[in-house]
Coordinates of C-alpha atoms (C1' of nucleotides) in Angstrom, one line a residue:
Chain L
M19 CA 101.7 74.3 78.2
S20 CA 98.9 71.8 78.4
I21 CA 96.5 71.9 81.3
N22 CA 94.7 68.9 82.7
L23 CA 91.7 70.3 84.5
A24 CA 90.5 66.9 85.6
Q25 CA 93.9 66.4 87.3
L26 CA 93.7 69.9 89.0
K27 CA 90.2 69.2 90.2
L28 CA 91.4 66.0 91.8
S29 CA 94.3 67.8 93.3
Q30 CA 91.9 70.4 94.8
Q31 CA 89.6 67.8 96.2
Q32 CA 92.5 66.0 97.9
L33 CA 94.0 69.2 99.3
A34 CA 90.6 70.3 100.5
E35 CA 90.5 67.4 102.9
Q36 CA 93.5 68.8 104.7
V37 CA 91.9 72.2 105.3
S38 CA 91.2 72.9 108.9
L39 CA 88.2 74.9 110.0
V40 CA 89.4 74.8 113.6
D41 CA 91.1 77.8 115.1
N42 CA 94.7 76.6 115.3
F43 CA 96.6 79.7 116.1
N44 CA 97.3 82.1 118.9
P45 CA 94.4 84.6 119.0
T46 CA 96.7 87.2 120.4
I47 CA 97.6 88.8 117.1
K48 CA 100.5 91.2 116.8
L49 CA 101.1 91.2 113.1
I50 CA 98.5 90.7 110.4
G51 CA 99.1 90.3 106.7
G52 CA 97.3 91.0 103.4
T53 CA 97.8 89.9 99.8
D54 CA 96.7 91.2 96.4
V55 CA 97.7 90.2 92.9
G56 CA 97.7 92.2 89.7
F57 CA 98.8 91.7 86.1
E58 CA 101.0 93.7 83.7
Q59 CA 101.6 93.8 80.0
D60 CA 98.4 92.1 78.9
G61 CA 98.7 89.5 81.7
T62 CA 102.1 88.2 80.7
V63 CA 103.5 89.4 84.1
T64 CA 101.9 88.5 87.4
R65 CA 102.6 91.0 90.2
A66 CA 101.9 89.8 93.8
A67 CA 102.1 92.0 96.9
I68 CA 102.2 91.0 100.5
V69 CA 102.1 93.4 103.4
T70 CA 102.6 92.9 107.1
L71 CA 100.9 95.4 109.4
T72 CA 100.9 95.8 113.2
Y73 CA 97.7 94.8 115.0
P74 CA 95.6 96.6 116.0
D75 CA 97.3 99.8 114.9
F76 CA 97.8 98.8 111.2
A77 CA 101.1 100.4 110.8
V78 CA 103.1 99.1 107.8
V79 CA 105.9 96.9 109.0
E80 CA 107.1 95.3 105.8
Y81 CA 105.9 94.7 102.2
H82 CA 107.2 92.9 99.2
I83 CA 106.3 92.7 95.5
A84 CA 107.1 89.7 93.4
R85 CA 107.0 89.9 89.6
L86 CA 106.8 86.5 87.8
E87 CA 105.9 85.5 84.3
T88 CA 102.3 84.4 84.2
S89 CA 102.2 80.6 83.7
F90 CA 98.5 79.8 83.9
P91 CA 95.3 81.3 82.5
Y92 CA 92.4 82.6 84.5
I93 CA 89.8 79.8 84.8
P94 CA 87.0 80.3 87.4
G95 CA 87.5 77.8 90.1
Y96 CA 91.2 77.4 89.4
L97 CA 92.4 80.9 90.3
S98 CA 95.0 79.7 92.8
F99 CA 97.0 77.9 90.2
R100 CA 97.5 81.2 88.4
E101 CA 98.3 83.3 91.4
Y102 CA 100.1 81.2 94.1
P103 CA 103.6 81.0 92.5
A104 CA 104.0 84.8 92.7
L105 CA 102.4 84.9 96.2
L106 CA 104.9 82.3 97.5
N107 CA 107.8 84.3 96.0
A108 CA 106.6 87.4 97.8
W109 CA 106.0 85.5 101.0
Q110 CA 109.6 84.1 101.1
Q111 CA 110.9 87.6 101.0
L112 CA 109.2 88.5 104.3
K113 CA 111.5 88.8 107.3
Q114 CA 108.6 88.9 109.7
K115 CA 105.7 86.5 109.1
P116 CA 102.3 87.7 110.2
D117 CA 100.2 85.7 112.6
L118 CA 97.2 85.7 110.3
L119 CA 96.9 86.4 106.6
L120 CA 93.9 87.9 104.7
V121 CA 94.0 86.7 101.1
D122 CA 92.1 88.4 98.3
G123 CA 89.7 85.7 96.9
Q124 CA 87.7 82.9 98.3
G125 CA 88.6 80.5 101.1
V126 CA 86.4 77.4 101.4
A127 CA 83.5 79.3 99.6
H128 CA 84.6 77.4 96.5
P129 CA 83.0 74.6 94.5
R130 CA 85.5 72.1 95.9
R131 CA 86.2 74.0 99.1
L132 CA 89.7 75.1 98.0
G133 CA 89.7 78.7 97.1
I134 CA 93.1 80.5 96.9
A135 CA 93.0 81.5 100.6
S136 CA 92.7 77.9 101.6
H137 CA 95.2 76.7 99.1
L138 CA 97.8 79.3 100.1
G139 CA 97.1 78.6 103.8
L140 CA 98.0 74.9 103.2
L141 CA 101.1 75.7 101.3
L142 CA 102.3 78.1 103.9
D143 CA 100.9 76.2 106.9
M144 CA 99.4 79.5 108.0
P145 CA 96.0 80.6 109.3
T146 CA 94.3 82.4 106.4
I147 CA 90.9 84.1 105.6
G148 CA 89.4 84.6 102.2
V149 CA 88.2 88.1 101.5
A150 CA 86.6 88.3 98.0
K151 CA 85.0 91.3 96.3
S152 CA 82.5 89.1 94.5
K153 CA 80.8 85.7 94.7
L154 CA 82.1 82.5 93.1
C155 CA 79.4 80.1 94.3
G156 CA 76.6 79.8 96.9
Q157 CA 73.4 81.7 97.6
Y158 CA 72.5 84.4 100.2
E159 CA 69.7 86.7 101.2
V160 CA 70.3 90.2 99.8
Q161 CA 70.5 92.7 102.6
P162 CA 70.1 96.5 102.8
K163 CA 73.4 98.2 102.1
L164 CA 74.0 99.2 105.8
A165 CA 77.4 98.7 107.3
G166 CA 77.5 95.8 109.7
K167 CA 74.8 93.6 108.0
V168 CA 75.9 90.0 107.8
T169 CA 74.2 87.0 106.2
P170 CA 75.4 83.4 105.7
L171 CA 76.7 82.3 102.3
L172 CA 75.1 78.9 101.7
D173 CA 75.8 76.0 99.3
K174 CA 72.9 73.6 99.6
Q175 CA 72.5 73.2 103.4
E176 CA 76.1 74.0 104.1
Q177 CA 77.4 77.4 105.3
I178 CA 80.5 78.1 103.2
G179 CA 81.1 81.7 104.4
W180 CA 79.5 85.1 105.0
V181 CA 78.3 88.0 103.0
L182 CA 79.4 91.1 104.9
Q183 CA 78.3 94.7 104.3
S184 CA 81.5 96.3 105.3
K185 CA 80.4 99.9 104.4
N186 CA 77.2 101.7 103.6
N187 CA 76.2 101.8 100.0
C188 CA 78.9 99.5 98.7
N189 CA 78.8 96.0 97.3
P190 CA 79.3 93.5 100.1
L191 CA 82.4 91.3 100.8
F192 CA 82.4 87.6 100.6
I193 CA 84.3 86.3 103.7
S194 CA 85.2 82.6 104.3
A195 CA 87.5 80.6 106.3
G196 CA 90.8 79.8 104.5
H197 CA 92.8 77.4 106.7
K198 CA 93.4 76.9 110.4
I199 CA 90.5 79.1 111.3
S200 CA 86.7 78.7 111.9
Q201 CA 84.1 80.5 109.9
I202 CA 83.0 82.6 112.9
S203 CA 86.6 83.7 113.6
A204 CA 87.1 84.5 110.0
L205 CA 84.2 86.9 110.2
H206 CA 85.4 88.3 113.5
W207 CA 88.9 89.2 112.4
V208 CA 87.8 90.8 109.2
K209 CA 85.4 93.0 111.2
Q210 CA 88.3 93.9 113.5
C211 CA 90.3 95.1 110.5
L212 CA 87.6 97.5 109.1
R213 CA 88.3 101.2 109.5
G214 CA 85.6 102.9 107.6
Y215 CA 86.5 101.6 104.1
R216 CA 85.0 98.7 102.1
L217 CA 88.2 96.6 102.4
P218 CA 89.8 95.5 105.6
E219 CA 93.1 97.3 106.2
P220 CA 95.5 94.4 105.3
T221 CA 93.7 94.0 102.0
R222 CA 93.4 97.7 101.3
W223 CA 97.2 98.2 101.8
A224 CA 98.1 95.2 99.7
D225 CA 95.8 96.5 97.0
A226 CA 97.4 100.0 97.2
I227 CA 100.9 98.5 97.0
A228 CA 100.2 96.1 94.2
S229 CA 98.6 98.8 92.1
N230 CA 100.6 101.8 93.3
K231 CA 97.6 103.7 94.4
P232 CA 97.5 107.1 96.2
L233 CA 97.5 105.5 99.7
F234 CA 100.8 103.8 98.9
R235 CA 102.3 106.8 97.2
K236 CA 101.6 109.0 100.2
F237 CA 103.1 106.4 102.4
N238 CA 106.3 106.4 100.3
H239 CA 106.5 110.2 100.1
A240 CA 106.1 110.5 103.9
K241 CA 109.4 108.7 104.5
Chain V
dG8 C1' 70.7 73.6 76.3
dC9 C1' 71.3 77.9 79.3
dG10 C1' 73.3 80.8 82.7
dA11 C1' 77.0 81.7 86.2
dC12 C1' 81.7 82.3 86.7
dA13 C1' 87.2 84.6 92.8
dG14 C1' 91.0 87.6 89.8
Chain X
dA17 C1' 92.6 91.5 86.4
dT18 C1' 93.4 95.7 83.0
dC19 C1' 92.5 100.0 79.6
dT20 C1' 90.4 105.1 81.9
dT21 C1' 87.4 111.1 83.4
dG22 C1' 84.1 112.8 85.0
dT23 C1' 80.1 112.3 87.5
dC24 C1' 76.3 111.0 90.6
dG25 C1' 74.8 109.8 95.3
dC26 C1' 75.4 109.1 100.2

DNA sequence: GCGACAG
DNA sequence: ATCTTGTCGC
């Protein structure tokens, strides 16, 4: 396949104009979702996992795994084009849609303000939050690795997200609004989902499911 | 030209 | 992202 990056860049810029940084959802959340994407067989197969958990108890309600042939390479700044097809597939299998979705990757903390969380939020018309394990762009003041520390992630004069120390002695998380949510609410909800681990529960479960980690194995064995 | 660069 | 055991530190 041939890839026209200039075209994709334009597409991102146009879509970014439609992203809403206004809370446009019912803040009384009953279900919260998480996503994670992995790859198999040298990257030829994309595996996307989506989980729905109850809130605030975080009991697993439903999860789905979609396996699709990988159709796009990894290019920094264009991650969503590689991962959203599999995520859409997994989403369509959900019987109960969550009220809010935590997506692994950036929201508007992106060079063109359209990270995968924002892109997916637009495609699904859902409130989303970007929860990334590393930085794509922006600057911030390095903080002591004490749980709870938060500092703004800046690009020039603009705040594009937050750097959150979710747990002691761990690398921080990069939180940003995805779609239909404000920056301050994005930070708020991620904090509400922390239970002593570096990753918020929806992301932690999606990660465990996508990679068949011990947390997920125990869950399967228990039922 | 050089370094940075979600997953 | 993925291939992979033990090991060090809190």
